[in-house]
XYZ file of C-alpha atoms in Angstrom:
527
model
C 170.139 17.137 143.027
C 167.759 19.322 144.889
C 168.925 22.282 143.256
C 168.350 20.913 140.132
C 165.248 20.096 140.843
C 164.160 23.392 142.036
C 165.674 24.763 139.119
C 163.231 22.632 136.980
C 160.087 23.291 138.816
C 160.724 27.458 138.360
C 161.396 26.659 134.351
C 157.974 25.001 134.551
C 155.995 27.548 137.095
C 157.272 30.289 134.315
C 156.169 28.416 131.544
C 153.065 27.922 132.847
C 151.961 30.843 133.180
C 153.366 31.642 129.820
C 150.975 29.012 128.193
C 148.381 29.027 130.750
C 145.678 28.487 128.178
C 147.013 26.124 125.248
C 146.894 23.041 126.598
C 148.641 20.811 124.244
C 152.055 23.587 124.172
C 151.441 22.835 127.939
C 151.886 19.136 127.796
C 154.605 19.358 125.512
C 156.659 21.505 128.196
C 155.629 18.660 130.797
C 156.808 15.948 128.603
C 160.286 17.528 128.037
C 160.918 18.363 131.587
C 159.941 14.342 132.761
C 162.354 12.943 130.036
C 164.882 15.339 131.711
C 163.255 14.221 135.352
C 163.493 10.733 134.438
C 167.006 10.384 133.147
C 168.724 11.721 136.086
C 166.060 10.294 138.869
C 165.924 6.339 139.484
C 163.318 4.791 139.799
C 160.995 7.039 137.711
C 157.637 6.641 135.975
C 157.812 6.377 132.203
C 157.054 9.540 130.444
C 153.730 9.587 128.877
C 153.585 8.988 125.324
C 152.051 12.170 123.223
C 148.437 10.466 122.581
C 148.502 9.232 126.379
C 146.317 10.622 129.209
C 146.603 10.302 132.855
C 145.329 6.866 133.882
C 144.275 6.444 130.576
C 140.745 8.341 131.096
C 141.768 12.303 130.622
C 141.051 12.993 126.919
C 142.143 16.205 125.270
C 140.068 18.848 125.302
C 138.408 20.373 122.182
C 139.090 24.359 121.027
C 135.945 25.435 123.052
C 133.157 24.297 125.147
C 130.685 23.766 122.634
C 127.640 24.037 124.620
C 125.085 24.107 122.313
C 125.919 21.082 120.737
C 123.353 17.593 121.865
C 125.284 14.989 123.191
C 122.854 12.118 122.896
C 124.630 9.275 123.666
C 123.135 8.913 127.406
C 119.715 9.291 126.020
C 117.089 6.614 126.251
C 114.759 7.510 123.627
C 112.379 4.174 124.572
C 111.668 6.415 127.999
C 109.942 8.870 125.792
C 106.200 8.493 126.694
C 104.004 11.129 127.633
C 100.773 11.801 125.453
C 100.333 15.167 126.239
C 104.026 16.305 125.108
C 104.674 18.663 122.710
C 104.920 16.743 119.367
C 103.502 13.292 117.991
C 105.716 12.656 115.494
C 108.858 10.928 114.905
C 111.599 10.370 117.480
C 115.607 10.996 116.153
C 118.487 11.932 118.543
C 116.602 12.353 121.544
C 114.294 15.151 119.867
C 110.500 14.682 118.480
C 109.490 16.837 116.032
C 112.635 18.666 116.085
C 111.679 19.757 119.913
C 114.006 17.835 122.299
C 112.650 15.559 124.635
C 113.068 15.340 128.572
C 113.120 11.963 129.217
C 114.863 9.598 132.414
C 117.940 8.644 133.266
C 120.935 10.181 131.806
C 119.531 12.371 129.831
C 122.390 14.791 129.256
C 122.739 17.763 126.673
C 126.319 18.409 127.958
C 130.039 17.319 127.827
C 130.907 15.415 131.125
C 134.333 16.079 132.727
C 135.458 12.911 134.239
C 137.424 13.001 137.366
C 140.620 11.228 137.228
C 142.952 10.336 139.901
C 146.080 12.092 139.900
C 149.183 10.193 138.782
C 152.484 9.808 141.095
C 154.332 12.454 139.286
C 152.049 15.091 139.017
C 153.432 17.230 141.510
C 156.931 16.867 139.341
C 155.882 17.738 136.371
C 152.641 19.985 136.596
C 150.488 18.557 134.331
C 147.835 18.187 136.390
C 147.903 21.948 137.742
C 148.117 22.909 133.843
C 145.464 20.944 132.824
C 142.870 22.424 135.504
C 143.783 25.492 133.956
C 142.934 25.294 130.630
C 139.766 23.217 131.432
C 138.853 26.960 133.843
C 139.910 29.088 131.161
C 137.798 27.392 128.828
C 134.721 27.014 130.797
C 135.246 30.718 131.938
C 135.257 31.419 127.946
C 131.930 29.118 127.150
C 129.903 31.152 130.303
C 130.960 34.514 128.514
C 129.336 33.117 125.190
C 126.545 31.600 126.974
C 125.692 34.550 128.653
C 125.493 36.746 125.706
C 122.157 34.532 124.482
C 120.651 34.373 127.462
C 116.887 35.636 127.226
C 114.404 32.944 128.262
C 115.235 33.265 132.255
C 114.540 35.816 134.744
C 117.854 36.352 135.821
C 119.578 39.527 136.293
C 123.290 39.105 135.020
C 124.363 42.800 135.048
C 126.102 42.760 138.500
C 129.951 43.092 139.599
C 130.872 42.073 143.031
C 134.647 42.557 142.458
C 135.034 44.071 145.550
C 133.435 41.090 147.781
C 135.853 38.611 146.248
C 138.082 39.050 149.764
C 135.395 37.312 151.097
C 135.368 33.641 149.309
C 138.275 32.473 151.210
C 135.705 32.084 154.074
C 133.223 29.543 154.696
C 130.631 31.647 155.862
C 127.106 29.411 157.232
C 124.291 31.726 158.678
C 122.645 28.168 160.306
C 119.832 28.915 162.653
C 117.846 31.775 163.115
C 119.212 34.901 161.623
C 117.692 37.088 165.057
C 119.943 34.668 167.494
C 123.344 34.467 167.979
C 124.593 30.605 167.701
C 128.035 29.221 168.661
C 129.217 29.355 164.902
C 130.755 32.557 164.902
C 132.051 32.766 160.767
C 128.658 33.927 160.117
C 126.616 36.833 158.331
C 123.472 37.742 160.080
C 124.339 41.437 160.506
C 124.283 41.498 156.700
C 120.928 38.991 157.043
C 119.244 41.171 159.572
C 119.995 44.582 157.141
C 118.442 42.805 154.321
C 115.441 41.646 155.951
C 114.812 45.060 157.565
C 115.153 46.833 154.243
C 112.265 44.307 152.644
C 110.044 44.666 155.932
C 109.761 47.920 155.113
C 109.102 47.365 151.574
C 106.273 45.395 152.273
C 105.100 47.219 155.639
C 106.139 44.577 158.705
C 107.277 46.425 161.570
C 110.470 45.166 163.107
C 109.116 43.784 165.877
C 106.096 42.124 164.129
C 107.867 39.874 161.353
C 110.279 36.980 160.904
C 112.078 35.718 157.946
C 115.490 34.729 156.594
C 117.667 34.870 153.334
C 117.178 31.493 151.972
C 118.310 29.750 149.362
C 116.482 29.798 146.268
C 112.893 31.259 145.518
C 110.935 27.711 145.660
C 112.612 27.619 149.506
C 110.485 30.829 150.151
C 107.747 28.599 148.718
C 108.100 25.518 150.182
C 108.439 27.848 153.716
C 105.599 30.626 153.394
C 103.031 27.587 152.216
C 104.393 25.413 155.351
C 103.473 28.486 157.833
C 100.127 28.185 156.082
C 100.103 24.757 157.015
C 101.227 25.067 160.789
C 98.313 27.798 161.126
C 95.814 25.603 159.334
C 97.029 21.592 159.758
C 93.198 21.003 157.853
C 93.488 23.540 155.523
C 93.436 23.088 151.620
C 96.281 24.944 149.458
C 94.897 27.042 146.720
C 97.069 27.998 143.798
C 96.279 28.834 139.535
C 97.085 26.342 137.133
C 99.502 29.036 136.107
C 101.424 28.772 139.776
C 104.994 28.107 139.768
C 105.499 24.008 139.606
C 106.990 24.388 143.513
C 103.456 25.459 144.829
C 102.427 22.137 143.300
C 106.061 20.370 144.881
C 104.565 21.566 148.577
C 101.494 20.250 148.463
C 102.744 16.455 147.530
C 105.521 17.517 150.335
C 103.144 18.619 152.913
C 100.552 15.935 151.704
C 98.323 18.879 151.615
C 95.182 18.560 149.707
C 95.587 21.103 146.736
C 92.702 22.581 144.176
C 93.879 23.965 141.018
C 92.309 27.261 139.874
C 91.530 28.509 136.440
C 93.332 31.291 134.886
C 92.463 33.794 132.120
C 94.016 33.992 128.719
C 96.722 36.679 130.579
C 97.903 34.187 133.109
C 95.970 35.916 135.806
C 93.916 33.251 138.459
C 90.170 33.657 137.470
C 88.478 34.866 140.730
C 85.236 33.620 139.820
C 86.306 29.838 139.501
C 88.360 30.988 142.589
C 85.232 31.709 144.965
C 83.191 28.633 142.997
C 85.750 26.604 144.567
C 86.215 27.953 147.399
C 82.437 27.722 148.035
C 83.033 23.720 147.634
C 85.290 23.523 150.952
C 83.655 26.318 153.136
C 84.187 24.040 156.153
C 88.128 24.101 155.975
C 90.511 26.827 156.406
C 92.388 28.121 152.967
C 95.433 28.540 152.113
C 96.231 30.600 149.424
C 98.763 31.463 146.944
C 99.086 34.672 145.079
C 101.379 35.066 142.638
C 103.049 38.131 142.019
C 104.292 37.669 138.261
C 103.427 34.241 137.353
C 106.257 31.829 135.362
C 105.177 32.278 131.910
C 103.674 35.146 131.069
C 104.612 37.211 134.004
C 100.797 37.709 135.364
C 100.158 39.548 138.234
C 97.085 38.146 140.572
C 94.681 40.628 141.686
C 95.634 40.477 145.637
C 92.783 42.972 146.555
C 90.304 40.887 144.480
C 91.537 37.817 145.481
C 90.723 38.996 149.219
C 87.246 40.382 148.438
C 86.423 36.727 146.974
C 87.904 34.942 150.101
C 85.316 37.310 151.995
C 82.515 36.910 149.934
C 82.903 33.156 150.113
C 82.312 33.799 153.949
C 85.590 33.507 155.074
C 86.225 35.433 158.423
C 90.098 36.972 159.149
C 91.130 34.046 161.238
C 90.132 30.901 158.490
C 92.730 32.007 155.836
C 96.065 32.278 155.125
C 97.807 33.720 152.066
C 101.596 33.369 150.583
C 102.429 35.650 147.515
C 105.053 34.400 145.394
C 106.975 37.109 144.293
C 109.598 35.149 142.786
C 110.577 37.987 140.397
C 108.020 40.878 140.020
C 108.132 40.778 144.190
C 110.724 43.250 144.094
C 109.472 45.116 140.750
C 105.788 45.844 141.485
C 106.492 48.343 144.637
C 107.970 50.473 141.730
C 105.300 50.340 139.179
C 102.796 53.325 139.262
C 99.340 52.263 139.021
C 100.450 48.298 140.681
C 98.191 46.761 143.105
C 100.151 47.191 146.323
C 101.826 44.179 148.164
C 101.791 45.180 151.788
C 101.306 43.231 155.396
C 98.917 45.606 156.012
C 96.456 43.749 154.098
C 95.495 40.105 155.459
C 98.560 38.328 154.075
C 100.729 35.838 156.080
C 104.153 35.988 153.383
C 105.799 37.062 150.209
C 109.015 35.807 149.265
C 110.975 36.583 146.394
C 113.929 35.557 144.419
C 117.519 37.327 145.082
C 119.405 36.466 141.933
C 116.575 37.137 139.824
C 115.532 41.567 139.429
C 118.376 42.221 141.875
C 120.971 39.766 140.232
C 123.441 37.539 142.380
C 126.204 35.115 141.445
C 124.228 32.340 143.486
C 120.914 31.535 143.471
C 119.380 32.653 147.318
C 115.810 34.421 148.244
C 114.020 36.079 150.914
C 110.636 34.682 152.928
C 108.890 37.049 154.867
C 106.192 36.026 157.394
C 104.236 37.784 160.644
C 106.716 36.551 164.085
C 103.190 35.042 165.522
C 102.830 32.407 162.664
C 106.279 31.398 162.992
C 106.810 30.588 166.643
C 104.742 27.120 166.309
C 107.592 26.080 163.544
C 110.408 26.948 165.274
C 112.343 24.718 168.006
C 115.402 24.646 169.836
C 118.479 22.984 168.781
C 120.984 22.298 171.692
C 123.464 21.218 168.633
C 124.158 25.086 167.554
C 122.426 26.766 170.898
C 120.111 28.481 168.786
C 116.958 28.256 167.142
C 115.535 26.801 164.237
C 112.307 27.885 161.786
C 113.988 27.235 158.636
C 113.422 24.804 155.601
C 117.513 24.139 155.063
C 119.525 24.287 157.989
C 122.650 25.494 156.936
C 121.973 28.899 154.548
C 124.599 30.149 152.165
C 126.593 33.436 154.138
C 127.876 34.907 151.361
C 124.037 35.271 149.459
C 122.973 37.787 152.419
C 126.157 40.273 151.728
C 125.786 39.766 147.934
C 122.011 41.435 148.316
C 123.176 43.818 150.411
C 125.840 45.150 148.820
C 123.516 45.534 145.874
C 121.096 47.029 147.493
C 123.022 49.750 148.966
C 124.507 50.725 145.629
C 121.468 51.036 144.022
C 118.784 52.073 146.158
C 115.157 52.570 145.514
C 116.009 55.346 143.427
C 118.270 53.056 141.021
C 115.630 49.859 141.803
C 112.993 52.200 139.938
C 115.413 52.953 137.023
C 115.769 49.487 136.281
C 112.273 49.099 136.470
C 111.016 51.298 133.655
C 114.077 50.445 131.678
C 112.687 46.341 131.880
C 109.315 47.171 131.252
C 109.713 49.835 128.545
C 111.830 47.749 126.542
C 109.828 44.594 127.010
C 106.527 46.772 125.934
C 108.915 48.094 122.709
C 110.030 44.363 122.082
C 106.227 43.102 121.821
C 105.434 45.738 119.440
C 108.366 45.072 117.013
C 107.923 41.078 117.336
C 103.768 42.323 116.167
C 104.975 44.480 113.459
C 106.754 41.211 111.733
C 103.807 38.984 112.104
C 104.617 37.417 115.046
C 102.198 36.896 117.443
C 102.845 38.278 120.972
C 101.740 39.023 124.375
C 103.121 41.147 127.256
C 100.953 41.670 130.458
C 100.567 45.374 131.378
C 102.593 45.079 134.452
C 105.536 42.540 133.772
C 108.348 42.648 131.547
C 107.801 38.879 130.351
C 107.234 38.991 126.400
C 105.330 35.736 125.362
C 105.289 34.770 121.547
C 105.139 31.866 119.053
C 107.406 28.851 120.049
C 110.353 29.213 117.270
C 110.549 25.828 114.846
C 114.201 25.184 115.249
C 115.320 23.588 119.145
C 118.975 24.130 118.608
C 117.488 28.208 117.951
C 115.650 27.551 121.011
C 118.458 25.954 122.871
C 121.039 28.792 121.739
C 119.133 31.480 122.958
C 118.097 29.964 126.255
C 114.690 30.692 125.607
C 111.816 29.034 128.128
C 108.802 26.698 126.164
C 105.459 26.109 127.289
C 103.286 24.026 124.257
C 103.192 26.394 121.184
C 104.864 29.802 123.080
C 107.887 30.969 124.603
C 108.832 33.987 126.328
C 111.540 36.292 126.805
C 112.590 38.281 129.924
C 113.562 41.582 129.678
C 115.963 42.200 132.673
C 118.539 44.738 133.333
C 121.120 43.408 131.469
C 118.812 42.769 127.960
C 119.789 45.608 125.913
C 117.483 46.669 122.572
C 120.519 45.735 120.854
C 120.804 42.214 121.948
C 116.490 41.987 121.283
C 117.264 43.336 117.945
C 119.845 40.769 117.255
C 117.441 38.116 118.461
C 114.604 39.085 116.451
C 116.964 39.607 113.528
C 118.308 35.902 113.558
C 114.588 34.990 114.556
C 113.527 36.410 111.118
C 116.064 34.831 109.214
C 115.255 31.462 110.513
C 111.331 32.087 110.295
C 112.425 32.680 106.234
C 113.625 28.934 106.501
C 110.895 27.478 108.772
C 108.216 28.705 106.220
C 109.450 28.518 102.749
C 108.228 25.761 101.101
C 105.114 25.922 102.911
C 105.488 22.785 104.972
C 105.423 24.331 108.017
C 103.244 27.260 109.549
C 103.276 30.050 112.253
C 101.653 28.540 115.569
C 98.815 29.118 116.727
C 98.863 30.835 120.216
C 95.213 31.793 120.601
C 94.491 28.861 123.193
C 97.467 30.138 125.272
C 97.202 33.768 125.612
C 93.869 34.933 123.239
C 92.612 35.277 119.562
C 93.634 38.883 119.718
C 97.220 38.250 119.951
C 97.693 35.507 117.617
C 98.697 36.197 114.023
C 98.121 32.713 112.581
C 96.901 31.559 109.430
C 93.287 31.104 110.593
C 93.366 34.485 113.274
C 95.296 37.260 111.646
């Protein structure tokens, strides 16, 4: 008996691999071999019937992920309330207007795999193992479509970390401080340390004269450089554009942190004179400041050197300020830009942080926050628990993040940094010009590579192409891996569709002049 049985279970690890990806020949296979299981083995389950599942809850899975398909079955439509959204008119399908709708609760625009229980004879027959397999190979195939339309985020996909894959059979957990050793030794803070040196020196922080970590996201360099602000100034009031990433906005209800929203010009850029009128308003509390290096939308860079001259002119002295610049993306870009205002530590600044799987393109999401040692050492205590110390926002930090970033950055270098660069920003300043020359109307700030243009009429367009809407624009981000092939065959389809959207006459280009000036909109009542 045994050595029939490991007879069967070699037919079926053979076959498996055989049919690794079509499920149903799969299942077939696994049904033959339990009718063979079951007739010479008492006692048995009953083999499943063809149209069965296990437990009765795993459903067969279609060709493809189809991930651009609505699935609005979870979606309370009554929730929908809001009288500033985009759209007044009528509601169908979870979508207003043709623009879908965020709304609460289950509001899902995906397939859900269920997790089912596995049956008693799994391990006999396989199923199981072959089923996990073609729901992989599948999703594997839907993120290789997906990623070919992907234009609306500022993430760098153009990366290959084949050779660190020796490492995920480790769980590696930098908790603590990265400068001090604790007693969990499967750990990467030599990789940590590296990384943080090589952005000290970016942004001109001795060694000795900074503190920071890799953490895990770019709103967790937020959430930390505005909470230093806050330990230095417990009274002081948090400063940020209306144009400021929504986590500036997250810390202040965090912190409880009184917060005054600046004014921004048409380019995104905070308006320094609303910025020292307001300032002027709360002269008897400290400030704390953010700066935004490439804002969320349309990529606009904030004067830092102006922005200090106002804070000075408002009669703030050295020691009654504090300022964070988020440098979520353009953080790492600017230092390469000829002619950029200058991030350094040698101007009054307290911390940037920036985004890792953004310009320099990571598998996971992570960051790095960057802050002078003396503004830090009120923040951190010491745990007992891991005999180190502890300054950061998330205890436990992802190890693997800190080796990604610096494997990257030793294989490209400043030199290759720069490269990438130009190629973002010449291509987005090429895109803007051939999205003007078909009547579209488009922005690009001179310094980012974040081309803003008319929102397109069509969500499922919208949806396919991953593109990021803000009222009547959207942008795309030019990173390293957005070829002028792939923006050709973007504004090719977006041409074709705009042929659609306008020919009877019902519907009409938006107008964009509110959102980033009458000079760049080529409505009907500005062109």
């Amino acid at each position: 008996m045994a050595e029939f049985w490991l007879a069967v279970h070699g037919l079926f690890v053979a076959l498996r691999f055989f049919f690794l990806f079509d499920n149903q020949l799969v299942c077939s296979v696994c049904q033959i071999i339990s009718c063979a299981a079951s007739s010479k083995m008492a006692g048995s389950v009953d083999v499943l019937a063809p149209d069965s599942s296990i437990n009765g809850t795993r459903k067969p899975l279609t060709e493809v992920f189809n991930s651009t398909a609505f699935i609005t079955d979870h979606v309370h439509v009554s929730l929908i309330a809001e009288e500033d959204d985009i759209g007044k008119g009528e509601t169908q399908n979870g979508t207003e207007n043709g623009e879908r709708k965020i709304v609460l609760g289950r509001n899902m625009h995906t397939m859900c795999l269920e997790v089912s229980e596995p049956d008693i004879d799994d391990e006999v027959t396989g199923e199981r193992e072959a089923y996990m397999a073609s729901v992989l190979a599948k999703y594997k195939k839907s993120l290789t479509e997906r990623t070919k339309y992907h234009l609306g985020y500022p993430y760098n996909l153009d990366f290959d970390y084949e050779a660190l894959s020796q490492l995920q059979h480790f769980s590696i957990n930098n908790l603590g401080d990265p400068f001090i050793e604790s007693n969990y030794g499967v750990h990467s803070r030599q990789f940590e340390v590296g990384v943080l040196d090589w952005f000290a020196r970016l942004w001109e922080l001795e060694k000795d004269e900074y503190w920071g970590y890799i953490t895990n996201c770019g709103t967790e360099g937020n959430l930390h450089g505005i909470l230093v602000g806050r330990e230095v100034f417990p009274d002081g009031i948090l400063y940020a554009s209306e144009e400021s990433h929504y986590s500036v906005f997250k810390a202040a209800r965090m912190y409880r942190m009184e917060c005054v929203k600046i004014d921004t010009l048409c380019s995104g850029e905070i308006d320094c004179d609303d910025f020292k009128a307001k300032l002027l308003c709360h002269k008897d509390k400290p400030a704390i400041v953010n700066v935004n290096i490439g804002t969320t939308v349309k990529g606009a860079v904030d004067d830092l050197d102006l922005v200090i001259k106002k804070i000075e002119e408002a009669g703030f002295s050295r020691d009654s300020f504090y300022i964070h610049c988020d440098g979520a993306l353009f953080g790492l870009m600017l230092p390469f830009v000829k002619r950029a205002p200058k991030v350094s530590f040698k101007k009054p600044i307290g911390s940037v942080s920036v985004s890792g799987h953004k310009f320099v393109g990571c598998p996971v999401p992570c960051g790095v926050q960057i802050t002078r040692l003396e503004h830090v050492k009120g923040l951190s205590r010491n745990v007992d628990y891991i005999s180190s110390r502890d300054a950061t926002i998330m205890g436990s930090r992802n190890g693997h993040a800190p080796i990604f970033l610096w494997y990257s950055l030793n294989m490209k270098g400043y030199r290759g940094l720069q490269e990438e660069v130009q190629k973002c920003l010449r291509n987005a300043h090429y895109f803007k010009g051939r999205l003007v020359d078909a009547s579209i109307g488009a922005m690009v700030n001179e310094l980012s590579s974040t081309v803003v243009f008319e929102r397109p009429h069509d969500e499922e367009f919208v949806h396919k192409w991953q593109l990021a809407c803000q009222g009547n624009i959207a942008h795309v981000v030019v990173m390293p891996n957005v070829t002028i092939e792939k923006l050709h065959d973007f504004l090719n389809e977006l041409l074709q569709k705009r042929q659609e959207w306008f020919r009877d006459g019902k519907c009409q280009p938006r107008c964009i002049a509110s959102a980033v000036g009458h000079e760049n909109c080529l409505c009907a009542i500005h062109r």
